[in-house]
XYZ file of C-alpha atoms in Angstrom:
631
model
C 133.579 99.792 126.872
C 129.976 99.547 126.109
C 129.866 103.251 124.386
C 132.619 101.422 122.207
C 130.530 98.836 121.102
C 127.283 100.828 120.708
C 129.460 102.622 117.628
C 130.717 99.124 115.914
C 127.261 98.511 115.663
C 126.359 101.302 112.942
C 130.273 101.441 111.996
C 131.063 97.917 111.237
C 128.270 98.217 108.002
C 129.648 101.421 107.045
C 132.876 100.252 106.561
C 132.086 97.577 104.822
C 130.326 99.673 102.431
C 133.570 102.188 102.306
C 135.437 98.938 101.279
C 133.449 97.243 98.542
C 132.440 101.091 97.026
C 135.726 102.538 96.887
C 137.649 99.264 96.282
C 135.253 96.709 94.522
C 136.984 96.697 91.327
C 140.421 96.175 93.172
C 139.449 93.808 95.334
C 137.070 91.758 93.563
C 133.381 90.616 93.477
C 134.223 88.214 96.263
C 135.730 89.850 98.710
C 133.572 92.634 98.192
C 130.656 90.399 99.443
C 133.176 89.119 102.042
C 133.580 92.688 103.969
C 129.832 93.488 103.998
C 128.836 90.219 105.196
C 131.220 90.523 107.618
C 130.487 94.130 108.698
C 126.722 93.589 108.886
C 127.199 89.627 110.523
C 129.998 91.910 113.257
C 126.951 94.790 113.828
C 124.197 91.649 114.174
C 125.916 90.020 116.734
C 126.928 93.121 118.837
C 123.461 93.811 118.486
C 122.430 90.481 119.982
C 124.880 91.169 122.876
C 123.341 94.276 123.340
C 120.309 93.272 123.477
C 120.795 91.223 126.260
C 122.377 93.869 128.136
C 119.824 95.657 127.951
C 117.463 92.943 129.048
C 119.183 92.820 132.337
C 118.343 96.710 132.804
C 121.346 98.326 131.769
C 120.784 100.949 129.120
C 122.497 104.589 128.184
C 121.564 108.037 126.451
C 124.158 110.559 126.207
C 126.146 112.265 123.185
C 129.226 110.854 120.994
C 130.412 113.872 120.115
C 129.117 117.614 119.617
C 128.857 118.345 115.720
C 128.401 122.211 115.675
C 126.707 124.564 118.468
C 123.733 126.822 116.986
C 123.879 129.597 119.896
C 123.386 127.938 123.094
C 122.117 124.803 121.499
C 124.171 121.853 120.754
C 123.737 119.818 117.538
C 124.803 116.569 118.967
C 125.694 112.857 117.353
C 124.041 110.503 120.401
C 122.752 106.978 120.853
C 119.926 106.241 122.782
C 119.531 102.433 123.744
C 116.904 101.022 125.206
C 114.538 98.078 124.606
C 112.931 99.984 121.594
C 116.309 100.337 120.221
C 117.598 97.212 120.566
C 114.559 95.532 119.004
C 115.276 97.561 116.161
C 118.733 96.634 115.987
C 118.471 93.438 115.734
C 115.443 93.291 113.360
C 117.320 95.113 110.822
C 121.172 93.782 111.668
C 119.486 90.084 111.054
C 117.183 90.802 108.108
C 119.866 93.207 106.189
C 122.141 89.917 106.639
C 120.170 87.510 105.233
C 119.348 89.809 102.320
C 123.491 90.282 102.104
C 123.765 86.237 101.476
C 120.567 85.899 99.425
C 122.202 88.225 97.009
C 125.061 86.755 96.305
C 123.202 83.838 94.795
C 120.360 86.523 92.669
C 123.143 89.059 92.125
C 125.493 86.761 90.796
C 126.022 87.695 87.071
C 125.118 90.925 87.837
C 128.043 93.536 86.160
C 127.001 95.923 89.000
C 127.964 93.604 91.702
C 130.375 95.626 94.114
C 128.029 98.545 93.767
C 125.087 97.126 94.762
C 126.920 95.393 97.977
C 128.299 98.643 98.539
C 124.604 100.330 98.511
C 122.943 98.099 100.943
C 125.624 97.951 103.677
C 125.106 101.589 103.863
C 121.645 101.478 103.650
C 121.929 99.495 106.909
C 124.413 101.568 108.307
C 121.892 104.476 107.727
C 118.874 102.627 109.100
C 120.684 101.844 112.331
C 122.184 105.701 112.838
C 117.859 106.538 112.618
C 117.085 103.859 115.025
C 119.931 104.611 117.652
C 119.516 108.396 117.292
C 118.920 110.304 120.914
C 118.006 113.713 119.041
C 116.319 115.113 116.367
C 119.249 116.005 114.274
C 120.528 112.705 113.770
C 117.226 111.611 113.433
C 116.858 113.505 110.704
C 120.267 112.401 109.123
C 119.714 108.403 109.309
C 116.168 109.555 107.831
C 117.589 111.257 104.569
C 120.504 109.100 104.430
C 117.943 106.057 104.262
C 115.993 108.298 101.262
C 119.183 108.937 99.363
C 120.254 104.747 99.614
C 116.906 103.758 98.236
C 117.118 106.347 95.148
C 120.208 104.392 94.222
C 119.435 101.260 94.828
C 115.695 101.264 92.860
C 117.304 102.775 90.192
C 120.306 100.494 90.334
C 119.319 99.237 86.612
C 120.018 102.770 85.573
C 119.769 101.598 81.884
C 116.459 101.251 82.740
C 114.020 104.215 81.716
C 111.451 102.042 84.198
C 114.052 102.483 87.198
C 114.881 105.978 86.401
C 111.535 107.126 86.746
C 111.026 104.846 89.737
C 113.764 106.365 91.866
C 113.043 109.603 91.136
C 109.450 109.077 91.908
C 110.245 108.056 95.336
C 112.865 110.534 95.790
C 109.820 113.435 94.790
C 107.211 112.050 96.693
C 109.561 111.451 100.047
C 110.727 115.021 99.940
C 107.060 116.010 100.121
C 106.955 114.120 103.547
C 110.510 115.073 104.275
C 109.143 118.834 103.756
C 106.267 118.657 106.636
C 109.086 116.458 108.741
C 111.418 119.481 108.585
C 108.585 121.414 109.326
C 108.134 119.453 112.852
C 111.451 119.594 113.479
C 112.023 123.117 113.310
C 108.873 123.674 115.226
C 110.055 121.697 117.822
C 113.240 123.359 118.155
C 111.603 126.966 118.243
C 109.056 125.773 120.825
C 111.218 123.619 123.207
C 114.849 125.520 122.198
C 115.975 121.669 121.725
C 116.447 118.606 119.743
C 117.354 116.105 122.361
C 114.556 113.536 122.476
C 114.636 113.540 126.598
C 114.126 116.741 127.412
C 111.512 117.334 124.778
C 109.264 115.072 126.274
C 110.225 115.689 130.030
C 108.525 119.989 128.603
C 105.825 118.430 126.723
C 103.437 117.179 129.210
C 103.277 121.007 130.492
C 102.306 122.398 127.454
C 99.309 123.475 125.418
C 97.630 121.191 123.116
C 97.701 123.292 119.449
C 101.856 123.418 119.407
C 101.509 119.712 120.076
C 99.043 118.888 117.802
C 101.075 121.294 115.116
C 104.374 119.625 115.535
C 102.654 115.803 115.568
C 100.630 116.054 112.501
C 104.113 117.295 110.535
C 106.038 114.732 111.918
C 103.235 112.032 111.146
C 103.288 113.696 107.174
C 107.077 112.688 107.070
C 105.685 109.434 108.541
C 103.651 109.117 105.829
C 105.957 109.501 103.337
C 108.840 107.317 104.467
C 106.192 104.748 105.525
C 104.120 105.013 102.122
C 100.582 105.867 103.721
C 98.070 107.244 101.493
C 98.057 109.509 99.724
C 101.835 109.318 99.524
C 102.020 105.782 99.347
C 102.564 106.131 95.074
C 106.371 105.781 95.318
C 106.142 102.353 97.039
C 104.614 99.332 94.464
C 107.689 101.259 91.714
C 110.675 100.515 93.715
C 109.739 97.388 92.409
C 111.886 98.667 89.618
C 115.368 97.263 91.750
C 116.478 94.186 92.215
C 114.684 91.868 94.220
C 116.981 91.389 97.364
C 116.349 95.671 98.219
C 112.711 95.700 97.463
C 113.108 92.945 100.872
C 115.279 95.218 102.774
C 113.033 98.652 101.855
C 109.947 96.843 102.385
C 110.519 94.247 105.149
C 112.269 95.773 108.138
C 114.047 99.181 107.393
C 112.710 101.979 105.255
C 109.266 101.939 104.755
C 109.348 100.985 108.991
C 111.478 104.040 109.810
C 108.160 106.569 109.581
C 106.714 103.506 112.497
C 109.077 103.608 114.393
C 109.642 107.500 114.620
C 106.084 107.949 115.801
C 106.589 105.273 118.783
C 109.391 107.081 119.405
C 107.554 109.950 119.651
C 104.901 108.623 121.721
C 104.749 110.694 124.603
C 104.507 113.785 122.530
C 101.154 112.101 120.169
C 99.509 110.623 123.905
C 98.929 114.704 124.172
C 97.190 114.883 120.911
C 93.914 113.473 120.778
C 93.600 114.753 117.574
C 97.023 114.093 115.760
C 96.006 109.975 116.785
C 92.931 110.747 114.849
C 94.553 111.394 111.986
C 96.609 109.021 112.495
C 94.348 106.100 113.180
C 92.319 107.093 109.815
C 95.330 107.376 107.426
C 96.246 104.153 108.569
C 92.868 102.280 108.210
C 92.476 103.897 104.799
C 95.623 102.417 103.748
C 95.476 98.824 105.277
C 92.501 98.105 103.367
C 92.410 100.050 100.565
C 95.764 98.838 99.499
C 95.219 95.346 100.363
C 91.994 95.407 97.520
C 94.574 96.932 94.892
C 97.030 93.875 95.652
C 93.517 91.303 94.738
C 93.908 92.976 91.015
C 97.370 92.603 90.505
C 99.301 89.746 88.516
C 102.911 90.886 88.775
C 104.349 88.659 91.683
C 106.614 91.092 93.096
C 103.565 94.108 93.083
C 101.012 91.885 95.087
C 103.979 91.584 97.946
C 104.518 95.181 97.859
C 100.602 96.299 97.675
C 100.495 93.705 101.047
C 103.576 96.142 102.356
C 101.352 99.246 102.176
C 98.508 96.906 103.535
C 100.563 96.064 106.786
C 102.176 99.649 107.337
C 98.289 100.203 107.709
C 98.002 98.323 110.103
C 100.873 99.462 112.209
C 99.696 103.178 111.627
C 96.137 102.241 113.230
C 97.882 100.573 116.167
C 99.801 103.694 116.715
C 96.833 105.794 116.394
C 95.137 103.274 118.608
C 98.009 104.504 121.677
C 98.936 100.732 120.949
C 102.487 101.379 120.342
C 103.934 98.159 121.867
C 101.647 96.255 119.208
C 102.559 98.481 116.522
C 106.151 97.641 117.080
C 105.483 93.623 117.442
C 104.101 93.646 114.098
C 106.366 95.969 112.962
C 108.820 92.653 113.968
C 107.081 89.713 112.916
C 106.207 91.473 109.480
C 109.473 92.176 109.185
C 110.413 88.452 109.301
C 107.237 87.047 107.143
C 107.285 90.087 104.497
C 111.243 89.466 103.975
C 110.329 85.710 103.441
C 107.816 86.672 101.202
C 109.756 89.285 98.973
C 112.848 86.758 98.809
C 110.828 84.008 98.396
C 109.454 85.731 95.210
C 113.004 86.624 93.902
C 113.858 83.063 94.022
C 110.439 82.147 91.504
C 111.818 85.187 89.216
C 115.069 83.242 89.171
C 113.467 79.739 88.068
C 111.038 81.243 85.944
C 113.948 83.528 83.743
C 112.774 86.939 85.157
C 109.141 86.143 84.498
C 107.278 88.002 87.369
C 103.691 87.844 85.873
C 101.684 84.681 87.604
C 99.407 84.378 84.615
C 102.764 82.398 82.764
C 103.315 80.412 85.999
C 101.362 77.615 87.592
C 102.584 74.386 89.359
C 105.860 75.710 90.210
C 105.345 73.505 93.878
C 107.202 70.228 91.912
C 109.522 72.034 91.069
C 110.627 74.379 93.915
C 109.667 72.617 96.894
C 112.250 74.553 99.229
C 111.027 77.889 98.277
C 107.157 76.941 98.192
C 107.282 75.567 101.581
C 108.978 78.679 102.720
C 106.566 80.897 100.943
C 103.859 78.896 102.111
C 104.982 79.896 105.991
C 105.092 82.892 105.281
C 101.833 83.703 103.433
C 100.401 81.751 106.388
C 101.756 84.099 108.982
C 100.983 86.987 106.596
C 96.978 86.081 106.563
C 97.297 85.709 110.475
C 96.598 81.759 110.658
C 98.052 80.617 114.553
C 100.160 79.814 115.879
C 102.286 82.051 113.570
C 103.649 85.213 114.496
C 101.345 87.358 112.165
C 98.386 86.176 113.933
C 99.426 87.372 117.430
C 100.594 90.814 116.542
C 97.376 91.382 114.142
C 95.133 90.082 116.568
C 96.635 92.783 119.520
C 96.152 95.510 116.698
C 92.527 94.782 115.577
C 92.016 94.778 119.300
C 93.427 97.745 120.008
C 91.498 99.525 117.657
C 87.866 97.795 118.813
C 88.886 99.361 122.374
C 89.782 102.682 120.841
C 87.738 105.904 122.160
C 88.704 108.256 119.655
C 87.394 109.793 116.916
C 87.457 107.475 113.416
C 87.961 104.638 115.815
C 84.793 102.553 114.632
C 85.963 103.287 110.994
C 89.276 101.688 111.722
C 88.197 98.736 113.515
C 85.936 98.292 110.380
C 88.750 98.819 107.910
C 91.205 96.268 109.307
C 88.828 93.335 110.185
C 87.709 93.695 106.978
C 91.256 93.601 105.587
C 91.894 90.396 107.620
C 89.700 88.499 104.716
C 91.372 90.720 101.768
C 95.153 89.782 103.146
C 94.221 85.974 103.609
C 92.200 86.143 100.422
C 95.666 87.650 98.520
C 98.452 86.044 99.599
C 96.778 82.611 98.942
C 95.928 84.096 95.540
C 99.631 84.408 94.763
C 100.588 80.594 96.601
C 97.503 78.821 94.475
C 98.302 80.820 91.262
C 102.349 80.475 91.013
C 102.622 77.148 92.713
C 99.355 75.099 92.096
C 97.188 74.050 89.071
C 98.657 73.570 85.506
C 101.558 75.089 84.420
C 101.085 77.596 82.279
C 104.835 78.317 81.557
C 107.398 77.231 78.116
C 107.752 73.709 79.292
C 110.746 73.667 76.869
C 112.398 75.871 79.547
C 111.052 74.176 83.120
C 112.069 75.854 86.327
C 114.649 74.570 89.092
C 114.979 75.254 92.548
C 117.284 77.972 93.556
C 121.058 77.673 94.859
C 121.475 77.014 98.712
C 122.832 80.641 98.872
C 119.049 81.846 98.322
C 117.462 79.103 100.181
C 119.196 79.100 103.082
C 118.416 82.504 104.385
C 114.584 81.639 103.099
C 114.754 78.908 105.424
C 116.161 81.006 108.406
C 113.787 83.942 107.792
C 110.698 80.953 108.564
C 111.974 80.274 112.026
C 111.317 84.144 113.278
C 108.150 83.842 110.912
C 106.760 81.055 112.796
C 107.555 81.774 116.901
C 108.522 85.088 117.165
C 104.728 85.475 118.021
C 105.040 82.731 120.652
C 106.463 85.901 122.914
C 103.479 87.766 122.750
C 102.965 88.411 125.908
C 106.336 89.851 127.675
C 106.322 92.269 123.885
C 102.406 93.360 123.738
C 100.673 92.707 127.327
C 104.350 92.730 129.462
C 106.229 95.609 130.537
C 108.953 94.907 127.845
C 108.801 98.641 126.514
C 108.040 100.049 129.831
C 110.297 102.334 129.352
C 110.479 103.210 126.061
C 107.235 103.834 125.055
C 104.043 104.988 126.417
C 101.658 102.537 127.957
C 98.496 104.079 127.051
C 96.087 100.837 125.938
C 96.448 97.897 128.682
C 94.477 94.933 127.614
C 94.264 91.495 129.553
C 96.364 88.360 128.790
C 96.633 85.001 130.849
C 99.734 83.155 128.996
C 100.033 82.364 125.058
C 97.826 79.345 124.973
C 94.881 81.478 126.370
C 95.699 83.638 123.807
C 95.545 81.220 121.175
C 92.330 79.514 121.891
C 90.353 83.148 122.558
C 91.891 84.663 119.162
C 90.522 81.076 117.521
C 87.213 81.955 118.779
C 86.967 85.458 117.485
C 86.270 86.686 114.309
C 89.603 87.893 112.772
C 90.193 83.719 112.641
C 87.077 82.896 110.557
C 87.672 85.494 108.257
C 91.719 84.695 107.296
C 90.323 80.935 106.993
C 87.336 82.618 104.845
C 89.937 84.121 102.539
C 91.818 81.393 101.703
C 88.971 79.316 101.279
C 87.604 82.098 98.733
C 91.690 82.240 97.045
C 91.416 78.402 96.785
C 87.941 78.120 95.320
C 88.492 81.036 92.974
C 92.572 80.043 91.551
C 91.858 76.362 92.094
C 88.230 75.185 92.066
C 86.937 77.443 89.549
C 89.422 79.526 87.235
C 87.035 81.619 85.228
C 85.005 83.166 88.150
C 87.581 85.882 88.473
C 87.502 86.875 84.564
C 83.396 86.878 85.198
C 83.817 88.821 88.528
C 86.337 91.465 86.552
C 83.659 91.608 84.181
C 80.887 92.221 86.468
C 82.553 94.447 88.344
C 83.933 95.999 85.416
C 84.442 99.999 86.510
C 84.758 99.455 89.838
C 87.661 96.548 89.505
C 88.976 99.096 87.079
C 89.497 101.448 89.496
C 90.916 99.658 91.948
C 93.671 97.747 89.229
C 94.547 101.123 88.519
C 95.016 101.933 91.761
C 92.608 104.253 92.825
C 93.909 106.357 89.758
C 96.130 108.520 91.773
C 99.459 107.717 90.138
C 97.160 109.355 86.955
C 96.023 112.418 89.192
C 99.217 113.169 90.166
C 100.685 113.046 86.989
C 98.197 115.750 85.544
C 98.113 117.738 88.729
C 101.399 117.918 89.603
C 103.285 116.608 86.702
C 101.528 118.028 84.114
C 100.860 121.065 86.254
C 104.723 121.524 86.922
C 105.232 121.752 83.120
C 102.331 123.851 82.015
C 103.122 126.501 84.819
C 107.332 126.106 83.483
C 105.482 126.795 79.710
C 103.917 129.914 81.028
C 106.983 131.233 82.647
C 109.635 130.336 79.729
C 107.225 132.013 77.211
C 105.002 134.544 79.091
C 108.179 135.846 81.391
C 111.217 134.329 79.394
C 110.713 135.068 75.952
C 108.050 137.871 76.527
C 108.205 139.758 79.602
C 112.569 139.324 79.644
C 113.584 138.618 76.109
C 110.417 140.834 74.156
C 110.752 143.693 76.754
C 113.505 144.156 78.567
C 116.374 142.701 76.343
C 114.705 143.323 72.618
C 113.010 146.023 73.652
C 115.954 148.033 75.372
C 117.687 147.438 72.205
C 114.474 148.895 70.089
C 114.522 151.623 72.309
C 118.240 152.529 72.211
C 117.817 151.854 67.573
C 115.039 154.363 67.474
C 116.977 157.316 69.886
C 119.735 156.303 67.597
C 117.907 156.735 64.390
C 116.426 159.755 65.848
C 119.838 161.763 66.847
C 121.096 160.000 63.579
C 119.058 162.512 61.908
C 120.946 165.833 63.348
C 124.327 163.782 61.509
C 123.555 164.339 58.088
C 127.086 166.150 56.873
C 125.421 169.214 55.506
C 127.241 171.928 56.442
C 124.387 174.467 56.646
C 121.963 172.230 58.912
C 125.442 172.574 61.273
C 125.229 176.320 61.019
C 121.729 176.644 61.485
C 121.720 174.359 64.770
C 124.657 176.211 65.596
C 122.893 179.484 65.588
C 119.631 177.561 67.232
C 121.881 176.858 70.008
C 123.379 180.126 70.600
C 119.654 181.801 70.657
C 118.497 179.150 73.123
C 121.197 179.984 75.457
C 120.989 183.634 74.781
C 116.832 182.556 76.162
C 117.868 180.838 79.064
C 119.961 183.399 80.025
C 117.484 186.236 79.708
C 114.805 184.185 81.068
C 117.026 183.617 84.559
C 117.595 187.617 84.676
C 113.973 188.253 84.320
C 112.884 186.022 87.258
C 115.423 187.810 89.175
């Protein structure tokens, strides 16, 4: 029964997609949102059901069916539920359906309608056959199957020369992760001589530390591709390119989360690396703050949300590398809530504002939008980690965890990400003051209006989560609620959520989220030209960071460029030279000139053929005479 109802959960989306792909134009733009609500509402609520299941202790890891047999190993479709599964479940299941009803109201006159329902039901049916997997192999189909969705839907807008290049940008870079995540794979399978998830990690513990190290650092590259960490996090502020309601679903609670969750998963193989959670912890610290100062410089709405992504993936990569895996996945939850309020949120302004997404041509949008600022507003709070919100909680047990670290980079990190508690406050309240406050600055000939219920609605629903989920703190971070499903390396003490509350008031992560939106409010508010002086000021250095660190640039030259000056030498140095100039033109030159040459003996003189005739006979009448002699 319940191996019956662990499939709907993945199925029920898929089907849905089958439906509305295949049958959209039949059917109707509708009904086609009709059948992938209902398959993703169906795989939500089984997941809820589930879920409490499992609560009650009941669990299961075993195969569906066997796919193909690779000599006397099994490649195996499985589910593996437990309490890190289920969380996962119904993170995505809920989020994916509130992104299916927002985008009926933002997709609306949308030609591409059926299509782009199509592409997101199976975007969560792919993100839910990663999270359920019980083996590498289907791991490693959910995680390409989530790549290949996201190339389609960023470059939904396929008129677009903007989306093209987007999609195929993040297609490029994610198959350089994918590359070292194949890598990992196949080293595990040559090492262990398996891919099931349970009997890799009952082996591991006996083994030595380099294979470990080896196979953790190429899984953690994959990581860092599907979870945009520097320096592959280029492909991430371009899917901007797509519509609004999938830059929510990639970069709230599915894709970009999948690279997170895969290295909890693997926790008990990275507990044996001391030096992969280096690596880890670093990456992650570089990219929580060093992406949160790019999002200070930028002025396209939906680009400051997405630079915050990369900013809080950072932070969830330093908990990991911290062994704080239980607080890496809270936070992967609660910013899955906030973030999704966040990007929505934003889609809703584009709407009012006639797909204007710069905030230099809004202002004082707050009259005029009150549902959607008030849900914004909740969710930049829990974003800059304000209590009692649920980004405070989770963010709090992170910068913790990495203050207790004692591994190498560990001081760095716990630098990086205090610091970036100031930066995140400081932006987010940048983009609330700047679209929503002070004069507007937009054709008053054209005013906004608030959006339909069918966006606001699932806005409003996205705040509740955004608000207590980190009231339950304490049984996800401090309790045994992943006891056994991840690795309980980091303990740290806790005496009830008020106690909490009142020490995390008292430390310094508080002051400095209340010291960035003070700063946000006396820069966008108080005093307008300060920033224009500070750009100025700061001129090269804010330079660099607005243009991102100039790696999008590097890349293009190095690799890029590179590509097509090393496909320049080869189509004219071994094309057209070494191929076409010597062995095609220049077997033909050589077969002209023996032509030309035997041409010569073919003159139609009939005493050149008597001489050669006589020439012949007296070279014969030599050999002969010559073979006699040796004799």
């Amino acid at each position: 029964m319940m191996k019956n109802l662990y499939l709907v959960v993945p199925l029920a989306p898929l089907a849905g997609a089958i439906v509305a792909g295949l049958f959209g134009k039949s059917i109707g733009r509708a009904w086609s949102h009709r059948v992938t609500i209902l398959g993703v509402l169906i795989s939500f609520l089984v997941s809820v059901f589930i879920f409490m299941d499992v609560l009650k202790g009941n669990g299961w890891n075993g195969a569906i069916y066997t796919w193909a047999t690779m000599g006397d190993t099994p490649l195996e479709i499985g589910f593996l539920i437990d309490r890190l599964t289920v969380l996962m479940m119904v993170v995505v299941t809920f989020v994916s359906l509130m992104v299916h009803v927002y985008t009926i109201g933002y997709m609306a006159e949308d030609p591409g309608y059926q299509r782009f329902f199509s592409y997101i039901s199976l975007f969560t049916f792919s993100m839910l056959m990663l999270v359920m997997s019980n083996n590498f192999l289907q791991l490693f189909f959910g995680w390409e199957a989530v790549g290949l969705v996201s190339y389609l839907l960023i470059g939904f807008w396929y008129t677009r020369p903007t989306a093209i290049y987007a999609n195929l940008k993040a297609f490029i870079v994610n198959r350089v992760g994918d590359f070292g995540f194949l890598l990992g794979i196949g080293l595990v399978l040559a090492h262990f001589g398996t891919l099931d998830y349970a009997a890799v990690f009952s082996q591991a513990p006996s083994d030595t530390d380099l294979p470990i190290t080896l196979i953790c650092v190429l899984l953690f590259v994959g990581a860092m591709g599907k979870s945009a960490q520097f320096p592959l996090h280029v492909w991430l502020p371009d899917s901007m390119e797509g519509p609004t309601p999938i830059s929510a679903l990639i970069h709230a609670a599915t894709m970009v989360t999948a690279g997170i969750f895969m290295v909890a998963r693997m926790s008990p193989l990275f507990e044996l690396s001391e030096t992969a959670r280096s690596v880890v912890l670093v990456i992650g610290a570089i990219t929580a703050l060093s992406m949160g100062l790019v999002a200070l410089t930028q002025f396209d709405i939906k680009r400051v949300v997405a630079y915050s992504t990369l900013s809080q993936l950072g932070y969830m990569t330093v908990a990991l590398g911290a062994s704080a895996y239980s607080a890496a996945m809270f936070h992967l939850m609660t910013h899955a809530f906030f973030k999704a309020v966040l990007f929505l949120a934003a889609g809703s302004v584009i709407i009012a504002m006639h797909h204007e997404q710069d905030m230099r041509r809004m202002g004082g949008l707050k009259k005029y939008m009150p549902w959607t600022y008030w849900t914004l507003l909740i969710g930049a709070i829990a974003s800059a980690g304000v209590p009692p919100f649920a980004g405070f909680y989770s963010k709090d047990a992170i910068i913790e965890a990495a203050q207790h670290a004692h591994i190498p980079g560990a001081g760095f990190a716990y630098f990086c990400v205090l610091a970036c508690v100031f930066v995140t406050a400081a932006y987010t309240f940048r983009l609330v003051f700047m679209a929503f406050h002070g004069a507007p600055r937009f054709d008053a000939s054209h005013p906004p209006h608030e959006s339909p219920a069918v966006v606001t609605v699932p806005l409003v629903l996205l705040t509740i989560p955004s608000i207590g989920a980190g009231w339950f703190v304490g049984s996800v971070v401090f309790g045994d609620f992943f006891l056994d499903s991840l690795v309980r390396a980091t303990e740290a003490d806790y005496h009830g959520i008020l106690s909490y509350t009142l020490h995390g008031m008292s430390a310094p992560p508080f002051w400095l989220a209340l010291a960035g939106i003070g700063t946000a409010w006396f820069l966008y508010i108080k005093n307008t030209q300060i920033p224009k002086k500070i750009a100025i000021a700061f001129g090269p250095l804010y330079a660099l960071v607005e243009r991102k660190y100039g790696f999008d640039e590097l890349y293009s030259w190095l690799f890029a460029q590179g590509a097509r000056v090393v496909g320049t030498g080869l189509w004219k140095g071994g094309d057209q030279r070494a191929i076409d100039g010597v062995m095609v033109n220049g077997s033909a030159r050589l077969v002209g000139w023996f032509s030309g040459v035997v041409r010569l003996a073919q003159n139609g003189l009939i005493y050149w053929y008597a001489f050669m005739m006589i020439f012949g006979v007296c070279l014969i009448y030599a050999v002969v005479k010559y073979r006699v002699f040796i004799h």
